[in-house]
Each structure stands twice: as structure tokens, then as C-alpha cells.
CSV table of C-alpha atoms in Angstrom, one decimal:
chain,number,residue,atom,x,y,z
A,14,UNK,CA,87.2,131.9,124.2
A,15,UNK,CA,87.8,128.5,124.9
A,16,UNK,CA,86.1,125.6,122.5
A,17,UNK,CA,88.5,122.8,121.5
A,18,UNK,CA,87.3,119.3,120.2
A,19,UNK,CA,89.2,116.3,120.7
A,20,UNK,CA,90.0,113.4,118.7
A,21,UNK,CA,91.1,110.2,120.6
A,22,UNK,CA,92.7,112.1,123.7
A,23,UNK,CA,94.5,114.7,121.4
A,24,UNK,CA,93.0,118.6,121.7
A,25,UNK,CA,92.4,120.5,118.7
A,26,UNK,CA,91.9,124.4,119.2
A,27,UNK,CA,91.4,126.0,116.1
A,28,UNK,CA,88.2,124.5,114.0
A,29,UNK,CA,90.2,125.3,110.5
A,30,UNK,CA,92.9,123.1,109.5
A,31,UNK,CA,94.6,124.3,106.1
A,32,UNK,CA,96.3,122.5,103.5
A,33,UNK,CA,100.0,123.7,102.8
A,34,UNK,CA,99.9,123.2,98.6
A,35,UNK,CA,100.0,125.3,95.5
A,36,UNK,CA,101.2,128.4,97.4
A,37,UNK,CA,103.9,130.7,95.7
A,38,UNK,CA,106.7,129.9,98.4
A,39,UNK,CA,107.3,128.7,101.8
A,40,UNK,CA,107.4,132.4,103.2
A,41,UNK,CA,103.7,132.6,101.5
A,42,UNK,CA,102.5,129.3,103.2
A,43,UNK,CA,103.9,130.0,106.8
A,44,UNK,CA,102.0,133.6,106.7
A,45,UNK,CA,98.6,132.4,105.4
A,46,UNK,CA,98.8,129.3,108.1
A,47,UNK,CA,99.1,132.4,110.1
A,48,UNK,CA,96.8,134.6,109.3
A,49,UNK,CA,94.2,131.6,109.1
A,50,UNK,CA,95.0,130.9,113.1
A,51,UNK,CA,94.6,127.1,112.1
A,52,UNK,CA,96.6,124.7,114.9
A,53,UNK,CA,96.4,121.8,112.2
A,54,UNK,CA,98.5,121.8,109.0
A,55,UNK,CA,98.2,118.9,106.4
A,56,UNK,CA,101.4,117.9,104.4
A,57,UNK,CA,101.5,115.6,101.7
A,58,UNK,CA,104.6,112.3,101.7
A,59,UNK,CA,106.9,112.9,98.8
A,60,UNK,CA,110.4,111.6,97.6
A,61,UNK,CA,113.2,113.4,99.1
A,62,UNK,CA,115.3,115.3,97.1
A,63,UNK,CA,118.5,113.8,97.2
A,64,UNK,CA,121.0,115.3,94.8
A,65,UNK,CA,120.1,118.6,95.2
A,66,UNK,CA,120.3,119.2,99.2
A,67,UNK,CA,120.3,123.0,100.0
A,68,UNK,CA,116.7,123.1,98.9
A,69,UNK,CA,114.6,124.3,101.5
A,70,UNK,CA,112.1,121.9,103.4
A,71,UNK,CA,108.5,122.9,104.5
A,72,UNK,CA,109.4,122.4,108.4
A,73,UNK,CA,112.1,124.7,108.3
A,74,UNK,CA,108.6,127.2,107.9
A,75,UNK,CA,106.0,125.6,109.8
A,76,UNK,CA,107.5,124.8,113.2
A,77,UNK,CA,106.0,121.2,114.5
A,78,UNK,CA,105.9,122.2,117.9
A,79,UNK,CA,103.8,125.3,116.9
A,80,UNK,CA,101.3,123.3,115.2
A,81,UNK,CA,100.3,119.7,114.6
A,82,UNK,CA,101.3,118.3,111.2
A,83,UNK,CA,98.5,115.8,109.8
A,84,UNK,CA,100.6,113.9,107.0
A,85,UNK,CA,97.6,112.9,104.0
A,86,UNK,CA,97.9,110.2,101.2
A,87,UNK,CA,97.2,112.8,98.5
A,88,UNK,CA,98.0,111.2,94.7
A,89,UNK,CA,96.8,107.5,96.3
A,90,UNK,CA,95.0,105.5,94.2
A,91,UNK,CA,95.0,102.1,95.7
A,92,UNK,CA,94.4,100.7,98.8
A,93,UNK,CA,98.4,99.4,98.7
A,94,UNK,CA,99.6,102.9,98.4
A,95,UNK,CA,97.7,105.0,100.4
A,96,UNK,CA,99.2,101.9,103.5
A,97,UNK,CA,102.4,102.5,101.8
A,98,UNK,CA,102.3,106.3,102.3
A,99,UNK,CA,100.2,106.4,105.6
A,100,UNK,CA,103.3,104.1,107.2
A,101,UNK,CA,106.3,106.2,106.2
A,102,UNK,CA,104.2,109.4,107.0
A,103,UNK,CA,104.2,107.9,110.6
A,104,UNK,CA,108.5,106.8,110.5
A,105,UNK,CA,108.9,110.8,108.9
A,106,UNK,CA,106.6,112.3,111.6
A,107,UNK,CA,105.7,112.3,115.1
A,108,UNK,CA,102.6,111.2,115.5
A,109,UNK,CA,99.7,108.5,114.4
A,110,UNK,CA,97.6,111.1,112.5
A,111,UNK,CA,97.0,110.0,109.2
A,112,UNK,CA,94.8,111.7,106.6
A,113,UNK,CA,93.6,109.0,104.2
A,114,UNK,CA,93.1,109.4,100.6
A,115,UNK,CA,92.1,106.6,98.6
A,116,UNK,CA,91.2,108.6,95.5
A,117,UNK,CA,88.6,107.3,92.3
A,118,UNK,CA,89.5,109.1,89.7
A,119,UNK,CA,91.5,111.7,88.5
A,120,UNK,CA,89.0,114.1,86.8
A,121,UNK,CA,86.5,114.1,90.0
A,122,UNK,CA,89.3,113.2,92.7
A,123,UNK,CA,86.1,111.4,94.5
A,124,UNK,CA,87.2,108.9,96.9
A,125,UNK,CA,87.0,105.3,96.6
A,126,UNK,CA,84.9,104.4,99.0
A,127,UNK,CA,85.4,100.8,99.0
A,128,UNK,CA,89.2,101.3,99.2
A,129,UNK,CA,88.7,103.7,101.6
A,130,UNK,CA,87.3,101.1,104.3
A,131,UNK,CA,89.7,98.9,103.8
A,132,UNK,CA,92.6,100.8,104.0
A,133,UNK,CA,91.2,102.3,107.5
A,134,UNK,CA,90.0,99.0,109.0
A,135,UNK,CA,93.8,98.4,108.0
A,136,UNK,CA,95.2,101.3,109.8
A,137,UNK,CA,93.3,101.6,112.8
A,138,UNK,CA,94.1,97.8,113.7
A,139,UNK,CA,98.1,99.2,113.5
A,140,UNK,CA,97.5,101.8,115.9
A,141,UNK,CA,97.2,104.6,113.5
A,142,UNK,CA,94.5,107.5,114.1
A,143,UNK,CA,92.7,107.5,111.0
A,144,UNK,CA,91.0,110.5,109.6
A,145,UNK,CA,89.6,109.2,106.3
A,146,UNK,CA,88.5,112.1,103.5
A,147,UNK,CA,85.1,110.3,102.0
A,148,UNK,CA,81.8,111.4,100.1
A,149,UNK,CA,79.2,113.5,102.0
A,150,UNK,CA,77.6,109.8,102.6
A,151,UNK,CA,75.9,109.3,105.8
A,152,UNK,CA,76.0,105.5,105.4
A,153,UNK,CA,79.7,105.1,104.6
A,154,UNK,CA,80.3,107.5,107.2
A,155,UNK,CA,78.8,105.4,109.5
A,156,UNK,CA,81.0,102.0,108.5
A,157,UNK,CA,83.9,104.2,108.4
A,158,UNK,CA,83.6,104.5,112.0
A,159,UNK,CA,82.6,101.1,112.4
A,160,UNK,CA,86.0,100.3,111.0
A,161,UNK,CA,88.1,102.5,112.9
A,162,UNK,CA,88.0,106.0,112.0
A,163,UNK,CA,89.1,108.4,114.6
A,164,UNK,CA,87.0,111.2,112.8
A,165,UNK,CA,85.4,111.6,109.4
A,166,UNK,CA,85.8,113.8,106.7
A,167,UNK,CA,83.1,114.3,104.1
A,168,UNK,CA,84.1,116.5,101.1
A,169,UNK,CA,82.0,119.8,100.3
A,170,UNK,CA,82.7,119.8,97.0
A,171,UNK,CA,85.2,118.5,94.6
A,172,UNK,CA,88.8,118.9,95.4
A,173,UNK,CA,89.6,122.5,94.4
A,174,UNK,CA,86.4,123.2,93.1
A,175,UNK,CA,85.3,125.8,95.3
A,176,UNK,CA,81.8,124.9,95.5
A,177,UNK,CA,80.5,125.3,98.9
A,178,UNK,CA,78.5,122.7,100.7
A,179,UNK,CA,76.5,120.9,97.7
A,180,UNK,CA,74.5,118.4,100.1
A,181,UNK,CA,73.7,120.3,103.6
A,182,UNK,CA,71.4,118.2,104.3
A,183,UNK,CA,73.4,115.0,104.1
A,184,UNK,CA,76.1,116.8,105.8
A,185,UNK,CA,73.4,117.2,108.5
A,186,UNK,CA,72.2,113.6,108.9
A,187,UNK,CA,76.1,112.8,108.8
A,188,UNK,CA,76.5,114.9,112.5
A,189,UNK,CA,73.0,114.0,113.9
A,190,UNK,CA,74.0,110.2,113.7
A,191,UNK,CA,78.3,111.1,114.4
A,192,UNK,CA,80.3,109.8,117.1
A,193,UNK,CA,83.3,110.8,116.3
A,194,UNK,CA,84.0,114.4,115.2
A,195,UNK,CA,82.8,115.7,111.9
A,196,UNK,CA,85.1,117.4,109.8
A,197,UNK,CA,84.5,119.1,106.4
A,198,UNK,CA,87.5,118.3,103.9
A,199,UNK,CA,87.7,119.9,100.2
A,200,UNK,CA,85.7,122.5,97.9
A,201,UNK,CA,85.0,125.3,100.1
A,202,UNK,CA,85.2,128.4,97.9
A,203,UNK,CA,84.9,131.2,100.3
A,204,UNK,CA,84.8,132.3,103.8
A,205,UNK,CA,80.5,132.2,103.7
A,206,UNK,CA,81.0,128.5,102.5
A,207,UNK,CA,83.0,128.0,105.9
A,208,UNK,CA,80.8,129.4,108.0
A,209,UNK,CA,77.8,127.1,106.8
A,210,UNK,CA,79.7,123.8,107.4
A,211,UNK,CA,80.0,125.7,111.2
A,212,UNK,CA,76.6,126.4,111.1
A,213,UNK,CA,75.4,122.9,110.5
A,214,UNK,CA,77.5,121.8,113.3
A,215,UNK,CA,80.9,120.3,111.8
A,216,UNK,CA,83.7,119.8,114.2
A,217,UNK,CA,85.8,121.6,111.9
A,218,UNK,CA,86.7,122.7,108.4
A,219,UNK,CA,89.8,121.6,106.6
A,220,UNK,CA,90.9,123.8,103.3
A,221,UNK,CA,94.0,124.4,101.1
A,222,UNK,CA,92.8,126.3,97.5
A,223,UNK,CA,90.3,128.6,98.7
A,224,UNK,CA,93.1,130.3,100.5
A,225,UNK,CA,96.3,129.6,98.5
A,226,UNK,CA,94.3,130.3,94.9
A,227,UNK,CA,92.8,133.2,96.4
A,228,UNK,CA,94.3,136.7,94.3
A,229,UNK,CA,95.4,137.8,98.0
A,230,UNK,CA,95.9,134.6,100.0
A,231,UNK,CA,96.7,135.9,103.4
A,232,UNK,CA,93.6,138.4,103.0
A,233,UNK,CA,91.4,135.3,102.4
A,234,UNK,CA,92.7,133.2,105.1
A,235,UNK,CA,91.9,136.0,107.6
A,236,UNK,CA,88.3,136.1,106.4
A,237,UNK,CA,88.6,132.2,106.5
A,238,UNK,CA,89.5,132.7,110.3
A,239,UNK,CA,86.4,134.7,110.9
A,240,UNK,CA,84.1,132.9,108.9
A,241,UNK,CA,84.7,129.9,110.8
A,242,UNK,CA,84.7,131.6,114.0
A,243,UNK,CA,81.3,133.5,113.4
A,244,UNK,CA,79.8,130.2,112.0
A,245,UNK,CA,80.7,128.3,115.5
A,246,UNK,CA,79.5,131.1,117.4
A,247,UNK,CA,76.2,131.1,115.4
A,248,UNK,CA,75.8,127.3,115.5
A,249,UNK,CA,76.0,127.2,119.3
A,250,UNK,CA,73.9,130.9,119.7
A,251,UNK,CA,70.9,128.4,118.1
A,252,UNK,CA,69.6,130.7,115.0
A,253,UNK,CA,65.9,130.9,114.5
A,254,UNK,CA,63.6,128.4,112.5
A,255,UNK,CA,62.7,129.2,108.8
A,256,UNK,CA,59.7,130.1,108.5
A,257,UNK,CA,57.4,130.9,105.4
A,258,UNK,CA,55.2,134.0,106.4
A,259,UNK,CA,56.7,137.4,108.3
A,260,UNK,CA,57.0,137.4,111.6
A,261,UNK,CA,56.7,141.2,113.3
A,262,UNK,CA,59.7,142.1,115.3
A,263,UNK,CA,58.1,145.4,116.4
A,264,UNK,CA,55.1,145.5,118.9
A,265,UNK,CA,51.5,146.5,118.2
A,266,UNK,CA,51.0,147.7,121.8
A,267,UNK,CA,51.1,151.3,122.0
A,268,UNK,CA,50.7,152.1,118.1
A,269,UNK,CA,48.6,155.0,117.6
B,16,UNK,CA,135.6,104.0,99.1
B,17,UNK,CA,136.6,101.1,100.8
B,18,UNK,CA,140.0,99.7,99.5
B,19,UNK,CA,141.3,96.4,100.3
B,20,UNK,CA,144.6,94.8,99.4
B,21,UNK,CA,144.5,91.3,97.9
B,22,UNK,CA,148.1,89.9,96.7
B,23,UNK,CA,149.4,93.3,96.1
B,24,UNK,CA,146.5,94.6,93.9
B,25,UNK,CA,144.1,97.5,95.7
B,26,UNK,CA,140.4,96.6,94.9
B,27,UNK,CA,137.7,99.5,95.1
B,28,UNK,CA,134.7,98.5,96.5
B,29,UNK,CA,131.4,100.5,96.6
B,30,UNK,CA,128.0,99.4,96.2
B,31,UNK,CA,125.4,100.6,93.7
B,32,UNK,CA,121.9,101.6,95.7
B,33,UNK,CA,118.5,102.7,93.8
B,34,UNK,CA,117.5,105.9,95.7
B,35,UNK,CA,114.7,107.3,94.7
B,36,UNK,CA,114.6,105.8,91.4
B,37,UNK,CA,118.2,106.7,90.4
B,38,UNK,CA,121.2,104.2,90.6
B,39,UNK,CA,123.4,105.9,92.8
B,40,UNK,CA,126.8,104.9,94.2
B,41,UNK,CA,127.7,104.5,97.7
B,42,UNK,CA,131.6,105.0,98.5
B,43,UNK,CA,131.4,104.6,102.3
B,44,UNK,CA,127.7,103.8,103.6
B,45,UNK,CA,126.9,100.5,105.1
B,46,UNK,CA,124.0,101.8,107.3
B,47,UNK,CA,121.4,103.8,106.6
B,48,UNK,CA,122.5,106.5,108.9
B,49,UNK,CA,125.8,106.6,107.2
B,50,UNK,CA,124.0,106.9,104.2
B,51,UNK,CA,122.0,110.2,105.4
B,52,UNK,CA,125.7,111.4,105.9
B,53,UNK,CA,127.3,110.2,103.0
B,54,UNK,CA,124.1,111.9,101.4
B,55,UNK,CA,124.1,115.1,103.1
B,56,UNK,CA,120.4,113.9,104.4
B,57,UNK,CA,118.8,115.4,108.0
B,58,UNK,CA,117.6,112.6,109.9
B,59,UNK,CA,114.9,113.1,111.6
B,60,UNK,CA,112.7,114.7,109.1
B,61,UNK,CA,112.7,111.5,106.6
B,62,UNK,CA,111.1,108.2,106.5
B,63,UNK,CA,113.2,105.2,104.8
B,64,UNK,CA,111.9,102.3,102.7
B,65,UNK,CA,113.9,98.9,102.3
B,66,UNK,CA,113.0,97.0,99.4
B,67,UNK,CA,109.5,97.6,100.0
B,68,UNK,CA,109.5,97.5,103.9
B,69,UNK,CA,109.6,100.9,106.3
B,70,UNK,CA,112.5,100.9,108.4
B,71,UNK,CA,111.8,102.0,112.2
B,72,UNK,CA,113.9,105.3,112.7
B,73,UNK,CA,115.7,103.1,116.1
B,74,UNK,CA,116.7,100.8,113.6
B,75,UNK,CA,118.6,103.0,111.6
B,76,UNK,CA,121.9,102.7,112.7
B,77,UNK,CA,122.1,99.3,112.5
B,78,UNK,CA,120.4,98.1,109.4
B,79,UNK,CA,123.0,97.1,107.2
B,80,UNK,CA,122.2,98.0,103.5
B,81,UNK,CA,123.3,95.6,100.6
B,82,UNK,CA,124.2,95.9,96.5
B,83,UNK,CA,121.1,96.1,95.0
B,84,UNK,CA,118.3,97.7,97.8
B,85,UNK,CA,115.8,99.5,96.2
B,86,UNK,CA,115.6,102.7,98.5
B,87,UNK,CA,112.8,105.3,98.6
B,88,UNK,CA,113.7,108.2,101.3
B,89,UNK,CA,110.7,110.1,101.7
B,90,UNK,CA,109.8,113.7,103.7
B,91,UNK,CA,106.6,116.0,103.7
B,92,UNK,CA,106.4,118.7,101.0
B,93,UNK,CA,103.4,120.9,100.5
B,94,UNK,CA,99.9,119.5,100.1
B,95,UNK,CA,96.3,119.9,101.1
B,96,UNK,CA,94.4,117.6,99.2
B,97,UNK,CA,95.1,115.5,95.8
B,98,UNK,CA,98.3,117.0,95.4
């Protein structure tokens, strides 16, 4: 079944993109990427390690012309940094993808918002294709786009948390006024919590600890494959509205 | 190391580089792709920081590196979110 989504010309396939952090190994995070059937892996830009050079690197296990690598600005907290980190990301890769991270704080890892903007207006007038992770917020979502964003990714939930989606309907108001695609980044817990952001109508869902924390984290990124697949499917079958009183689903005709 | 002869005395010349935070010396390099392969490094899979400015990969064999640079030689490593 056929149903990509593109971003500025480039075609995206699978609508879960995974995270390649805190797993056990590399053999670990090339078999959960997958089991998860996700065509998008985020990486994070980090200092080479140059006195010790047999140790393994993370594209020796997930082959770049297998899937697209989406480099992220994970661990920046100012607006300097995160353009620091999205322009080597683009000399060390291969493409113009950036996932932007302008962090708040450490203990709720909420983006600055404010730094946010800027660094994307930044970016996008340098050519780069900016993805920026951002608060379930349909206003800023709006001015991100106004200043360049490619696509935009509200959180769920905290980083890591594992919530699910706290705000549906903001998420909602967020993809009835989107013209870019809608992508939900951070604090999915579980395959259900997937399947909602689907259900509302989100482009796609992009996750790292609810599959690498998981006890069995190639079990959990199969159900994560499902559970975004069934939500899609749902989302364009059109479910039913909610109504208060029962509705019969057997007729009276013919009852004796 | 580079060794020249000046009135009969050899002189050893290298330069000292900060890589990554660590003074390091370099015997042979005057590029940065000789300093991948003094370094045992992969091109290809790294991004390279001057003193603060990213240097284009084309540009690699022909920037000349000088006593001093401040060097940051970066690649991808595992990470999702807030790493």
C-alpha cells in the first residue's frame, strides 16, 4: 500500500521515524530500526573519537542508502549552537535535513521557542530544510512556517516521558491550519499513543525511548510499526462521530 | 616529522593542533586530509571545524592548517532526541 508524504520534493515512505539513542549496542539499534520499518533515522552530531579509532561508528549499522539519516541538534541550548551543529551535520552528511533543537531547560527539555525561530529563519535562508521540534503550539507553529520550516514537529509529551498525546486537540488545530507536514516528535509511550497522533491526522510520528527503553525493544518497535499503520488506515477510513446516547447497530424490522 | 638542516644542526618541526579539546601533535599533516591520515580518520563520514568556521569537505585537501588551530572533528553517534 502505497501512501508517502513529501517534504520539499523529497518522498518519505514510512510515517515512523525512530531515534537511534540509548539502545544497548549497534546490533540492537540496526534490528529495532528494522523491525519498526521506519525509512527515516535521526542521529545526533558528536565529537569524533580520535585516539581511540577501531571503535565502531553508527553507519557501519544503518546503511545511508537504505534509509535517510536526519542529523538533530540534540544537547543545543542556544541559538549559536544548534547553527553550529546544524552546519557541520550538513559537511558530515548528505543532505539539508536538519532536525532543530533549541532546548529550554534541562529538567523539561521544552524547546525554546523564541530561539527556535530564529535559528530556523537562520537556516532556511542557507538552504537548509528545517524540521524544527517545538511545543504543541498552534501559533508558533504557524510562524515557524512563516520563517522557513520545511515541516513542523510538535512534541507529545516531554522528551522520554512517555506520555502520549497530552493536548489532542491543539495537535488538531495545529493540522487543520498546516501547510507543511505535521510531524509528532517526543513522549510517545506506547504503540496506542502512536496510533492517536495517526488518527488525528499527523504526517508522521518520530520516537526513540518508547522503543529503545522498552524491556523487549525489537517486540515494541514491531507493535510501533502496526500502531502507526492501523492509526493511518483508521484516519483516512473516517471513524464515526462521538456521540452521547446508544445508537442501535441491529434492526427493529422483523423482531418478533 | 619534518627535518630540516640548518648549518649542520637537524631541526624537528611539528605543530601542536587542539583536536577535540586535546593538544595533540602533528608530525606530518599540513592539510586536513593528511591529517585524517596521519589520524587514522575515514573521510567522508566527518565534518571539520577551523577555528570556529566549517570547512567545505572540497576544500579539504587544500586547506592548509597552522600552529595553534583549534580543531573540532565531528560525526553522528546515536541520538533521538536531547541526547
Amino acid at each position: 500500500m502505497e501512501d508517502k508524504f513529501i517534504i520539499r520534493g523529497m518522498e518519505f515512505r514510512s510515517r515512523l521515524w525512530v531515534g537511534t539513542g540509548k539502545y544497548k549496542d549497534f546490533e540492537e539499534t540496526r534490528k529495532a530500526i528494522e523491525a519498526s520499518g521506519a525509512d527515516v533515522v535521526t542521529v545526533a552530531v558528536r565529537r569524533t573519537n580520535i585516539t581511540d579509532r577501531k571503535s565502531e561508528n553508527l553507519l557501519d549499522f544503518i546503511d545511508p542508502k537504505k534509509y535517510k539519516i536526519l542529523p538533530n541538534t540534540a544537547g543545543c541550548y542556544t541559538v549559536e549552537d544548534a547553527l553550529r551543529y546544524s552546519r557541520l551535520a550538513r559537511e558530515a552528511g548528505i543532505s539539508d535535513l536538519i532536525k532543530l533543537e533549541v532546548i529550554g531547560d534541562e529538567k523539561t527539555l521544552f524547546p525554546d521557542v523564541i530561539g527556535l525561530l530564529e535559528a530556523t529563519e537562520i537556516l532556511a535562508k542557507e538552504g537548509f530544510i528545517v524540521l524544527p521540534y517545538t511545543n504543541d503550539d498552534p501559533i508558533m507553529a504557524k510562524r515557524l512556517v512563516d520563517a522557513g520550516a520545511a515541516a513542523v514537529m510538535p512534541l507529545a509529551a516531554p522528551i522520554g516521558s512517555g506520555l502520549g498525546i497530552r493536548n489532542p486537540y491543539n495537535i488538531k488545530i495545529i493540522l487543520e491550519q498546516a501547510t507543511v507536514p505535521i510531524i509528532v516528535d517526543a513522549g510517545v509511550g506506547t504503540a496506542s499513543d502512536v496510533a492517536i497522533a495517526m488518527e488525528l491526522g499527523c504526517d508522521a510520528v518520530l520516537l526513540n525511548t518508547a522503543i529503545a527503553g522498552a524491556k523487549d525493544p525489537i517486540a515494541m518497535a514491531h507493535a510501533m510499526k502496526y500502531g502507526v499503520m492501523a492509526g493511518r488506515l483508521a484516519f483516512k477510513a473516517g471513524r464515526i462521530g462521538k456521540k452521547l446516547y446508544a445508537t442501535a447497530s441491529s434492526p427493529f424490522d422483523g423482531m418478533i | 616529522m619534518t627535518a630540516v638542516s640548518c648549518f649542520g644542526i637537524w631541526l624537528f618541526i611539528f605543530m601542536i593542533l587542539k583536536i577535540n579539546g586535546e593538544d595533540i601533535e602533528v608530525h606530518k599533516a599540513v592539510t586536513i586530509s593528511e591529517l585524517f591520515s596521519e589520524l587514522g580518520i575515514t573521510p567522508g563520514r566527518v565534518a571539520v571545524e577551523v577555528n570556529q568556521s566549517v570547512i567545505k569537505r572540497a576544500d579539504h585537501k587544500t586547506f592548509r592548517l597552522k600552529d595553534g588551530d583549534v580543531i573540532e572533528i565531528v560525526n553522528f553517534v546515536g541520538g533521538g532526541q536531547q541526547v
